[in-house]
XYZ file of C-alpha atoms in Angstrom:
722
model
C -14.712 18.393 22.916
C -14.029 15.120 24.795
C -10.730 13.265 24.486
C -10.671 9.934 22.644
C -11.390 7.125 25.102
C -8.982 4.806 23.264
C -5.815 6.837 22.662
C -6.443 10.054 24.587
C -6.157 12.341 21.542
C -7.903 15.606 22.396
C -8.769 16.655 18.847
C -11.693 14.689 17.419
C -14.250 15.193 14.673
C -17.986 15.060 15.273
C -19.737 13.005 12.577
C -23.287 11.664 12.582
C -23.670 11.722 16.351
C -20.278 10.264 17.272
C -16.819 11.651 17.952
C -14.261 10.186 15.525
C -10.571 10.239 16.452
C -8.253 11.045 13.489
C -5.355 9.259 15.185
C -6.818 5.813 15.889
C -10.248 5.990 14.137
C -12.000 5.192 17.418
C -15.652 6.253 17.642
C -17.135 7.536 20.911
C -20.860 7.963 21.359
C -22.160 11.363 22.448
C -24.306 11.010 25.587
C -26.389 14.195 25.452
C -28.766 13.151 28.233
C -25.964 12.500 30.722
C -24.296 15.833 29.949
C -27.595 17.700 30.174
C -28.268 16.225 33.621
C -24.764 17.098 34.794
C -25.074 20.648 33.453
C -28.386 21.175 35.267
C -26.701 20.053 38.508
C -24.107 22.799 38.071
C -21.305 20.945 36.304
C -19.728 23.752 34.249
C -17.523 21.312 32.321
C -20.642 19.476 31.116
C -21.811 22.759 29.598
C -19.026 22.523 27.013
C -20.391 19.192 25.788
C -23.890 20.657 25.517
C -22.476 23.678 23.703
C -20.564 21.508 21.269
C -23.671 19.527 20.399
C -25.670 22.744 19.935
C -22.900 24.098 17.707
C -22.940 20.982 15.529
C -26.727 21.253 15.202
C -26.394 24.896 14.052
C -27.938 26.238 17.271
C -25.139 28.780 17.422
C -26.713 31.275 19.860
C -27.457 28.512 22.385
C -23.945 27.145 21.928
C -22.393 30.562 22.570
C -24.502 30.963 25.718
C -23.379 27.573 27.097
C -19.738 28.275 26.245
C -20.025 31.683 27.965
C -21.350 30.102 31.174
C -18.601 27.485 31.093
C -15.933 30.131 30.441
C -17.216 32.249 33.321
C -16.913 29.128 35.476
C -13.212 28.958 34.628
C -13.447 25.933 32.300
C -10.667 26.098 29.645
C -12.771 24.187 27.099
C -15.510 26.778 27.566
C -13.045 29.600 26.897
C -11.829 27.850 23.769
C -15.365 27.168 22.519
C -16.431 30.753 23.138
C -13.307 31.874 21.319
C -14.390 29.811 18.316
C -17.814 31.477 18.422
C -16.224 34.947 18.294
C -13.695 33.779 15.713
C -16.411 32.617 13.304
C -19.201 34.991 14.325
C -21.360 32.077 15.462
C -24.054 33.133 17.910
C -22.109 36.307 18.763
C -20.710 39.172 16.642
C -17.469 38.248 14.915
C -14.525 39.588 16.916
C -11.132 38.062 16.176
C -9.341 40.001 18.920
C -11.713 38.721 21.589
C -11.367 35.239 20.125
C -7.580 35.355 20.346
C -7.729 36.606 23.938
C -10.016 33.700 24.841
C -7.757 31.205 23.021
C -4.789 32.557 24.977
C -6.626 32.326 28.311
C -7.679 28.747 27.527
C -4.190 27.767 26.372
C -2.582 29.195 29.500
C -4.958 26.993 31.503
C -3.935 23.864 29.643
C -6.397 23.656 26.727
C -4.582 21.658 24.059
C -7.139 22.705 21.427
C -6.446 26.373 22.202
C -2.691 25.813 21.997
C -3.158 24.209 18.590
C -5.453 27.014 17.438
C -2.967 29.693 18.437
C -0.313 27.809 16.511
C -2.573 27.874 13.444
C -3.330 31.594 13.850
C 0.307 32.631 14.197
C 1.356 30.311 11.371
C -1.247 31.615 8.927
C -1.351 35.209 10.172
C -5.046 34.980 10.973
C -6.077 37.826 13.277
C -2.422 38.537 14.108
C 0.760 39.327 12.215
C 2.361 36.090 11.084
C 4.919 35.083 13.684
C 6.775 31.845 13.055
C 8.385 31.821 16.505
C 5.002 32.110 18.221
C 3.543 29.463 15.897
C 6.381 27.092 16.767
C 5.957 27.808 20.486
C 2.203 27.088 20.546
C 2.388 24.108 18.195
C 5.127 22.677 20.410
C 3.016 23.056 23.553
C 0.067 21.317 21.891
C 2.263 18.573 20.447
C 3.965 17.910 23.775
C 0.508 17.605 25.304
C -0.378 14.836 22.889
C -1.993 16.645 19.930
C -0.521 14.873 16.934
C -2.150 17.199 14.415
C -0.026 19.962 15.935
C 3.060 17.733 15.835
C 2.373 17.178 12.138
C 1.767 20.886 11.503
C 4.953 21.734 13.411
C 6.925 19.332 11.243
C 5.517 20.912 8.097
C 6.287 24.383 9.393
C 9.906 23.463 10.149
C 10.221 21.825 6.743
C 9.112 25.050 5.040
C 11.845 27.067 6.758
C 15.118 27.478 4.912
C 17.215 27.424 8.073
C 19.996 25.130 9.307
C 18.538 22.278 11.308
C 14.932 22.930 10.247
C 14.680 19.664 8.300
C 16.027 17.744 11.290
C 13.409 19.405 13.498
C 10.738 18.546 10.951
C 11.762 14.884 10.982
C 11.739 14.876 14.796
C 8.092 15.968 14.916
C 7.036 13.774 12.009
C 8.578 10.845 13.895
C 6.568 11.789 16.994
C 3.330 11.883 15.016
C 4.128 8.627 13.231
C 5.033 6.900 16.487
C 1.592 7.880 17.766
C -0.026 6.375 14.675
C -1.156 9.704 13.148
C -1.528 8.628 9.517
C -1.452 12.070 7.772
C 2.149 12.495 8.967
C 3.339 9.246 7.374
C 3.786 10.594 3.813
C 5.670 13.662 5.105
C 8.149 11.520 7.020
C 8.284 9.154 4.053
C 9.191 11.996 1.709
C 11.972 13.128 4.068
C 13.331 9.573 4.123
C 12.952 9.238 0.370
C 14.893 12.434 -0.310
C 17.300 12.272 2.630
C 15.982 15.547 4.077
C 16.887 15.931 7.738
C 17.662 12.235 8.038
C 19.478 9.411 6.277
C 17.959 8.316 2.980
C 15.906 5.149 3.515
C 13.703 4.161 0.577
C 12.620 0.918 2.207
C 11.205 2.630 5.269
C 9.697 5.407 3.149
C 7.838 2.793 1.114
C 6.636 1.077 4.295
C 5.258 4.372 5.613
C 3.538 5.115 2.318
C 1.989 1.637 2.264
C 0.627 1.942 5.793
C -0.886 5.380 5.185
C -2.177 4.428 1.722
C -3.986 1.493 3.307
C -5.579 4.070 5.611
C -6.728 6.100 2.576
C -4.296 9.012 3.030
C -4.243 10.522 -0.499
C -0.706 11.961 -0.418
C 0.633 8.542 0.630
C -1.270 6.872 -2.213
C 0.350 9.304 -4.631
C 3.882 8.872 -3.253
C 3.563 5.077 -3.202
C 2.251 5.203 -6.764
C 5.408 7.052 -7.818
C 7.590 4.351 -6.250
C 5.689 1.583 -8.049
C 5.828 3.577 -11.278
C 9.595 4.002 -11.086
C 10.379 0.662 -9.409
C 12.391 2.405 -6.700
C 11.824 1.270 -3.145
C 8.938 -0.875 -4.345
C 8.355 -3.461 -7.051
C 7.807 -1.842 -10.449
C 4.069 -2.346 -10.904
C 2.307 0.220 -13.040
C -1.048 -1.469 -12.628
C -0.766 -0.883 -8.891
C 0.565 2.628 -9.545
C -2.507 3.390 -11.674
C -4.808 2.184 -8.915
C -3.041 4.409 -6.387
C -2.978 7.452 -8.676
C -6.730 7.046 -9.276
C -7.457 6.981 -5.554
C -5.242 9.990 -4.836
C -6.441 11.959 -7.851
C -10.042 11.451 -6.830
C -9.144 13.099 -3.487
C -7.620 16.093 -5.244
C -3.853 15.407 -5.153
C -2.567 17.352 -8.137
C 0.537 15.247 -8.637
C -1.636 12.130 -8.957
C -3.953 13.927 -11.390
C -0.934 14.858 -13.481
C 0.327 11.255 -13.474
C -3.091 10.019 -14.608
C -2.828 12.476 -17.466
C 0.531 10.899 -18.391
C -0.913 7.378 -18.189
C -3.892 8.201 -20.416
C -1.772 10.217 -22.819
C 0.657 7.314 -23.315
C -1.732 4.369 -22.873
C 0.028 3.045 -19.769
C -2.140 0.330 -18.184
C -5.232 1.967 -19.763
C -6.504 2.472 -23.272
C -4.899 5.573 -24.732
C -7.344 8.457 -24.458
C -6.169 11.999 -25.242
C -9.431 13.567 -24.065
C -9.192 11.821 -20.720
C -5.538 12.837 -20.461
C -6.557 16.442 -21.079
C -9.192 16.181 -18.362
C -6.626 15.110 -15.755
C -3.984 17.609 -16.929
C -6.595 20.363 -16.589
C -7.487 19.216 -13.095
C -3.822 19.146 -12.092
C -3.323 22.699 -13.328
C -6.542 23.939 -11.690
C -8.076 25.012 -15.022
C -10.891 22.513 -15.565
C -12.972 23.743 -18.496
C -16.454 22.920 -19.745
C -14.985 21.230 -22.798
C -12.839 18.998 -20.609
C -15.814 17.916 -18.551
C -17.909 17.164 -21.642
C -15.172 15.077 -23.193
C -14.429 13.224 -19.995
C -18.081 12.338 -19.592
C -17.944 10.622 -22.983
C -14.733 8.791 -22.218
C -14.853 6.907 -18.922
C -11.666 5.086 -17.913
C -11.161 1.603 -19.362
C -8.415 -0.555 -17.955
C -6.589 -3.339 -19.751
C -3.711 -5.609 -18.906
C -1.178 -4.414 -21.457
C 1.948 -2.623 -20.304
C 1.392 0.430 -22.464
C 4.081 2.562 -23.995
C 5.966 5.682 -23.146
C 7.851 6.685 -20.041
C 6.166 9.110 -17.657
C 7.477 12.637 -17.370
C 8.924 13.783 -14.038
C 6.111 14.178 -11.533
C 5.303 17.638 -10.253
C 5.744 18.089 -6.492
C 2.831 19.619 -4.656
C 3.305 20.510 -0.996
C 0.446 21.292 1.360
C -2.468 20.652 -0.996
C -5.587 19.746 0.949
C -6.970 16.268 0.475
C -10.052 17.298 -1.480
C -8.845 20.481 -3.114
C -9.033 20.158 -6.892
C -7.869 23.515 -8.062
C -7.249 27.070 -6.982
C -7.249 30.136 -9.156
C -6.644 33.773 -8.422
C -8.805 34.792 -11.382
C -12.306 34.856 -9.837
C -13.812 36.739 -12.769
C -12.674 34.075 -15.243
C -13.987 31.367 -12.939
C -17.363 33.047 -12.486
C -17.849 33.816 -16.170
C -16.399 30.750 -17.852
C -15.750 27.822 -15.540
C -18.429 27.863 -12.849
C -21.386 26.799 -15.009
C -19.487 23.825 -16.423
C -18.050 22.795 -13.062
C -21.389 22.984 -11.289
C -22.991 21.064 -14.094
C -20.452 18.321 -13.495
C -21.294 18.104 -9.792
C -18.462 20.289 -8.523
C -19.069 22.664 -5.611
C -17.118 25.914 -5.853
C -16.590 28.072 -2.781
C -14.819 31.378 -2.268
C -11.998 31.637 0.222
C -12.323 33.945 3.208
C -10.443 36.703 1.384
C -12.909 36.532 -1.498
C -10.093 36.451 -4.015
C -9.581 32.761 -4.601
C -11.839 29.768 -5.116
C -11.764 26.103 -4.244
C -13.560 23.343 -6.072
C -14.764 20.130 -4.457
C -16.297 17.181 -6.284
C -19.645 16.189 -4.770
C -20.456 12.642 -3.698
C -23.191 12.570 -6.343
C -20.733 13.412 -9.115
C -18.259 10.798 -7.870
C -20.959 8.149 -7.783
C -22.104 9.061 -11.301
C -18.559 8.814 -12.638
C -17.983 5.463 -10.946
C -21.318 4.147 -12.210
C -20.374 5.064 -15.770
C -16.926 3.512 -15.441
C -18.298 0.397 -13.758
C -20.749 -0.145 -16.612
C -17.837 -0.583 -19.030
C -15.940 -3.050 -16.849
C -13.745 -0.960 -14.546
C -13.384 -3.212 -11.480
C -12.053 -0.407 -9.262
C -15.078 1.723 -10.128
C -17.360 -1.239 -9.389
C -15.877 -1.515 -5.908
C -16.120 2.229 -5.271
C -19.709 2.226 -6.494
C -20.504 -0.634 -4.104
C -19.187 1.485 -1.247
C -21.357 4.389 -2.387
C -24.469 2.217 -2.280
C -23.480 0.679 1.042
C -22.937 4.074 2.709
C -25.474 6.121 0.751
C -22.884 8.490 -0.716
C -24.234 10.312 -3.751
C -26.872 7.619 -4.310
C -29.790 6.226 -2.371
C -28.486 3.601 0.040
C -29.075 0.094 -1.291
C -27.488 -2.967 0.292
C -28.692 -5.081 -2.632
C -26.925 -2.898 -5.207
C -23.839 -2.649 -2.993
C -23.589 -6.429 -2.854
C -24.187 -6.697 -6.602
C -21.297 -4.384 -7.519
C -18.970 -5.685 -4.802
C -19.539 -9.281 -5.942
C -19.101 -8.319 -9.595
C -15.810 -6.579 -8.845
C -14.681 -9.518 -6.700
C -15.522 -12.109 -9.369
C -13.499 -10.125 -11.897
C -10.475 -10.422 -9.617
C -10.269 -7.074 -7.828
C -8.566 -8.015 -4.577
C -10.006 -5.228 -2.426
C -13.520 -6.234 -3.425
C -12.726 -9.885 -2.707
C -11.481 -9.008 0.762
C -14.481 -6.783 1.461
C -16.888 -9.448 0.224
C -15.238 -11.949 2.590
C -15.622 -9.497 5.462
C -19.340 -9.089 4.731
C -19.844 -12.861 4.913
C -17.765 -13.069 8.082
C -19.584 -10.314 9.978
C -23.072 -11.210 8.828
C -24.511 -7.762 9.503
C -25.344 -7.001 5.854
C -25.802 -10.506 4.458
C -26.342 -13.841 6.185
C -23.168 -14.992 7.906
C -21.412 -17.758 5.999
C -17.980 -18.657 7.338
C -17.140 -21.039 4.491
C -17.810 -18.364 1.877
C -15.934 -15.808 3.959
C -12.850 -18.012 4.074
C -13.178 -18.780 0.345
C -13.141 -15.076 -0.570
C -10.350 -14.267 1.883
C -8.307 -16.988 0.193
C -9.065 -15.588 -3.273
C -8.115 -12.090 -2.160
C -4.951 -13.371 -0.485
C -3.943 -15.263 -3.621
C -4.611 -12.066 -5.602
C -2.121 -10.298 -3.351
C -4.326 -8.369 -0.916
C -2.234 -7.862 2.249
C -5.257 -7.601 4.564
C -6.628 -10.912 3.330
C -3.196 -12.526 3.615
C -2.954 -11.331 7.207
C -6.446 -12.681 7.884
C -5.520 -16.105 6.520
C -2.426 -16.084 8.704
C -4.617 -15.406 11.717
C -7.081 -18.146 10.740
C -4.351 -20.780 10.419
C -2.554 -19.587 13.546
C -5.636 -19.655 15.766
C -7.528 -22.488 14.098
C -10.372 -20.136 13.220
C -12.527 -21.502 10.359
C -9.779 -24.010 9.414
C -7.605 -26.660 11.032
C -4.747 -25.040 12.937
C -1.539 -24.983 10.875
C 1.306 -22.837 12.180
C 3.434 -23.222 9.056
C 0.651 -21.960 6.793
C 0.083 -19.128 9.254
C 3.729 -18.089 8.906
C 3.484 -18.371 5.111
C 0.556 -15.950 4.885
C 1.805 -13.627 7.596
C 5.083 -13.355 5.688
C 3.299 -12.569 2.412
C 1.319 -9.798 4.093
C 4.196 -8.502 6.211
C 6.419 -8.113 3.165
C 3.745 -5.843 1.686
C 3.884 -3.641 4.779
C 0.834 -4.841 6.730
C 1.566 -3.775 10.308
C -0.702 -6.372 11.917
C 0.902 -9.208 9.986
C 4.372 -7.926 10.834
C 3.481 -7.968 14.531
C 1.976 -11.458 14.365
C 4.906 -12.782 12.348
C 7.263 -11.417 14.984
C 5.256 -13.285 17.627
C 5.659 -16.496 15.634
C 9.453 -16.095 15.687
C 9.439 -15.321 19.422
C 7.256 -18.343 20.248
C 8.620 -20.761 17.640
C 5.176 -21.238 16.083
C 5.636 -22.669 12.585
C 9.307 -21.591 12.569
C 12.351 -22.039 14.756
C 12.642 -19.587 17.634
C 14.550 -16.565 16.360
C 14.402 -13.550 18.647
C 16.351 -11.382 16.209
C 13.719 -11.909 13.509
C 11.011 -11.369 16.102
C 12.507 -7.986 16.974
C 12.984 -7.197 13.265
C 9.299 -7.683 12.420
C 8.053 -5.949 15.555
C 10.261 -2.995 14.649
C 8.702 -2.887 11.172
C 5.246 -2.959 12.711
C 6.069 -0.432 15.429
C 7.389 2.069 12.892
C 3.929 2.031 11.334
C 2.296 2.880 14.643
C 1.216 -0.566 15.865
C 0.879 0.027 19.594
C 1.301 -3.627 20.583
C 4.533 -3.832 18.621
C 5.770 -0.602 20.173
C 5.139 -1.946 23.664
C 6.755 -5.256 22.752
C 9.902 -3.468 21.560
C 9.989 -1.562 24.816
C 10.018 -4.895 26.666
C 12.618 -6.375 24.299
C 15.066 -3.501 24.775
C 14.379 -3.450 28.532
C 14.982 -7.178 29.081
C 17.523 -7.881 26.338
C 15.345 -10.168 24.221
C 17.062 -10.204 20.840
C 20.490 -9.761 22.380
C 20.459 -6.003 23.012
C 19.590 -4.174 26.225
C 19.076 -0.478 25.542
C 17.206 1.590 28.138
C 16.919 4.627 25.861
C 15.363 2.637 23.020
C 13.116 0.915 25.530
C 11.931 4.316 26.802
C 11.409 5.542 23.220
C 9.070 2.700 22.333
C 7.249 2.790 25.662
C 6.652 6.490 25.052
C 5.351 5.812 21.535
C 2.859 3.277 22.878
C 1.985 5.455 25.871
C 1.098 8.378 23.624
C -1.416 6.109 21.914
C -3.054 5.408 25.265
C -1.645 1.933 25.950
C -1.901 1.658 29.729
C 0.903 -0.844 30.348
C 3.274 1.413 28.395
C 2.121 4.463 30.339
C 2.935 2.638 33.581
C 6.365 1.572 32.276
C 7.137 5.104 31.152
C 6.126 6.466 34.542
C 8.457 3.978 36.254
C 11.343 4.917 33.947
C 10.900 8.612 34.734
C 10.654 7.742 38.446
C 13.883 5.718 38.445
C 15.786 7.692 35.814
C 16.278 4.619 33.618
C 16.636 5.455 29.913
C 15.321 8.935 30.662
C 16.340 11.774 32.941
C 14.655 11.343 36.316
C 11.540 13.520 36.370
C 9.012 13.031 39.160
C 6.436 15.334 37.561
C 6.445 13.385 34.301
C 6.433 10.166 36.283
C 3.268 11.246 38.117
C 1.730 12.435 34.826
C 2.070 9.016 33.191
C 0.971 7.164 36.334
C -2.202 9.243 36.280
C -2.784 8.535 32.574
C -2.588 4.788 33.208
C -4.482 4.932 36.498
C -7.380 6.777 34.887
C -7.710 3.836 32.497
C -7.930 1.361 35.361
C -4.337 0.149 35.725
C -4.036 -1.031 39.350
C -0.236 -0.733 39.633
C -0.363 2.799 38.203
C -3.120 3.728 40.663
C -0.846 2.553 43.511
C 2.140 4.515 42.160
C -0.019 7.627 41.782
C -1.273 7.208 45.359
C 2.352 7.104 46.537
C 3.034 10.322 44.591
C 0.206 12.111 46.399
C 1.106 10.452 49.731
C 4.692 11.733 49.745
C 4.377 14.728 47.390
C 6.502 13.229 44.610
C 5.930 15.112 41.360
C 2.644 16.529 42.687
C 1.612 18.498 45.744
C 1.082 16.267 48.762
C -2.627 15.497 49.054
C -3.708 12.722 51.406
C -7.320 12.874 50.260
C -6.261 12.009 46.717
C -3.687 9.522 47.965
C -6.375 7.635 49.892
C -8.711 7.761 46.908
C -6.106 6.140 44.636
C -5.029 3.642 47.331
C -8.656 2.519 47.593
C -9.045 2.241 43.798
C -5.825 0.264 43.471
C -6.769 -1.959 46.414
C -10.177 -2.725 44.962
C -8.435 -3.744 41.744
C -6.220 -6.162 43.689
C -2.867 -4.405 44.036
C -1.223 -5.899 47.177
C 1.093 -2.932 47.834
C -1.856 -0.552 47.801
C -3.809 -2.909 50.056
C -0.942 -2.941 52.569
C -0.488 0.857 52.558
C -4.231 1.375 52.904
C -4.359 -1.064 55.820
C -1.551 0.799 57.593
C -3.238 4.177 57.097
C -6.527 2.822 58.441
C -4.714 1.262 61.393
C -2.982 4.540 62.282
C -6.162 6.613 61.968
C -4.093 9.675 61.044
C -5.754 10.555 57.740
C -8.773 8.277 57.832
C -11.008 6.932 60.570
C -9.243 4.225 62.567
C -10.857 0.832 62.012
C -8.834 -2.260 63.078
C -11.283 -4.680 61.424
C -11.103 -2.877 58.092
C -7.318 -2.659 58.386
C -7.129 -6.422 58.952
C -9.466 -6.945 55.990
C -7.014 -5.317 53.594
C -4.030 -7.063 55.223
C -5.708 -10.424 54.525
C -6.112 -9.506 50.841
C -2.494 -8.388 50.528
C -1.138 -11.362 52.499
C -3.035 -13.866 50.368
C -1.329 -12.376 47.301
C 2.113 -13.010 48.826
C 3.046 -9.676 50.395
C 5.596 -10.592 53.087
C 5.147 -7.370 55.076
C 1.359 -7.832 54.991
C 1.773 -11.430 56.153
C 3.922 -10.275 59.100
C 1.475 -7.510 60.080
C -1.472 -9.892 59.776
C 0.383 -12.293 62.071
C 0.647 -9.463 64.634
C -3.088 -8.800 64.289
C -3.877 -12.448 65.127
C -1.298 -12.482 67.899
C -2.730 -9.354 69.574
C -6.382 -9.706 68.512
C -6.432 -6.416 66.533
C -9.376 -6.390 64.107
C -9.533 -10.206 64.183
C -10.017 -12.762 66.981
C -6.821 -13.545 68.894
C -5.512 -16.809 67.425
C -1.891 -17.790 68.068
C -2.112 -20.609 65.525
C -3.128 -18.182 62.752
C -0.421 -15.787 63.894
C 2.178 -18.552 63.577
C 0.832 -19.436 60.134
C 1.315 -15.915 58.758
C 4.673 -15.380 60.495
C 5.954 -18.572 58.855
C 4.660 -17.397 55.452
C 6.518 -14.107 55.802
C 9.644 -15.755 57.220
C 9.808 -18.111 54.249
C 10.230 -14.993 52.096
C 13.080 -13.747 54.296
C 11.178 -11.228 56.395
C 13.456 -10.610 59.421
C 10.635 -9.250 61.594
C 8.638 -12.428 61.037
C 11.664 -14.566 61.908
C 12.109 -12.607 65.143
C 8.412 -12.999 65.974
C 8.634 -16.748 65.495
C 11.599 -16.807 67.878
C 9.435 -15.285 70.549
C 6.941 -18.180 70.200
C 9.130 -21.307 70.874
C 6.351 -23.818 70.533
C 6.035 -23.053 66.840
C 9.154 -25.146 66.230
C 7.700 -28.242 67.905
C 6.776 -31.037 65.465
C 3.113 -31.237 64.595
């Protein structure tokens, strides 16, 4: 499976012909034709891409054959893929032992996916005896190699251990995953902060993490944030918002949210009191959904109202490790098969047996969700209207219909649902579903912003700050950015910090700039993370802290931000903020260089040139010098010119050497200016021209180059007045 082209994450999902990254949501197209051509020309690594596509298209035998050829060619991804085939019995007989051997071979050769898989196997006891130490070891390898799913899993594993220091270790790995922007880890770190487990109690930061992940549709975060709004702890007491969050989380199978919905319906909190509906959600939370419950719920769709309702909610049950779409589990398969299955299937629920055959999982189908939302929307539920619009827009559970999607989205928006208002504005702005209309887009963004939608507030801030769609007004930009930032919108927090740094709409206040960038960075905003690295490196905000600078550069680097990768490489090279480590320095230079960073390409060339952190390899050094030179790096241009001039590792060519010296000299390189002066003085690669030689010697001398000063002394006439 290919790594994400945006953040470098090596674990992606394949959906509808594209690879989707769970860390940054980037989508990469799958170029089958290019891989097929490469595979036919003998590229064994390309075979893994072909195999993956065949696997996704259920051509399991062909996939296994391609993986086998790749594995025989020594490709780690091929070994891992073939291991998956044996593990699942896809295209080859099921053989867990062979699978584990292949996973181990792939992992030992650097396959991050295989490292993660071995962590899973040892953690769950799949194919091996459960071994926590081995699980920790393999998860750690994968996490250190950038797999944030493994970092998250490692944190959860540590948190489950009742050992001294395990909670602190859990927080460490959750922090790593959060710093990389891996949203599923946010609620876990938030819960640790909320309860003071392994770290100091910090409700404010916990709420910020929940908000960021809830905005990214992470169900557990929606549930946890709902609890804060319900109790008014760490967030404004807002049971209407809590209800909205519980509904979203409950629909994704979070049992705690289902239980809280039962409480709300049982006591009439923000909804009309409905005992049958309460029973439906209580049954879901307990995993005992009966036919009677489904029948009653079908007759009693949710109806919201604006009253506060009565009754205090009971303490929420804590559910750890429930999957996002798991509704219930039961270890009574006979009861399920005889009593519950007919009713559940009739309600659009798919029931599947676990691999051990002794337990069952139930998943609500898209069709059933759409039917429920349609019923609720018909009686005025604005949230259901919005969800139904999304179903029609994406063809989930209903036949795709842009017309119906617009109808329900507009209806929800007109009735004041802020998410629908924001989405409706976006549709007008993009113009890919309906005719573009900037005035209407701005109108609906403004309505959504005034209704409290943080995304719309951030958008208005951007519009006023940049003069997009409206007359530029920095003060209004700050107003809306602040509104959004205070609700936890990471983009608004970053932009608000920029306003304080630049004095746009407010007085310059570097401390507040750092404050808001810190808020944004903690939610995974890569630009804010890089900015904090710069702030702590240069002392903007009054504090110079090399270790904090390195921390934030590393956070941004792990998300694939090239400038941060370069900075991190330099810090490892110089031992600033981090222990000097030439291997890690070379690693991060390569990461940045592979994304086209010219300075990093030069630094990597130097590593290969002198064997710093990597084995000396002049072929690779020259390759990276050339790449950096072509991208305009003057130091690389100078080094390349000197290598070409010497003819030791590359064909000697004085003209080509002079060519690169000219490029470096014109960019201000004093040593290149001096050497170019020598070329003109001696006629090496360029015509002999004393006047041009004087010109470049003077340029270099003006920068304090002692060799150039000496050269000028040997040409007395240069000091004569012109």
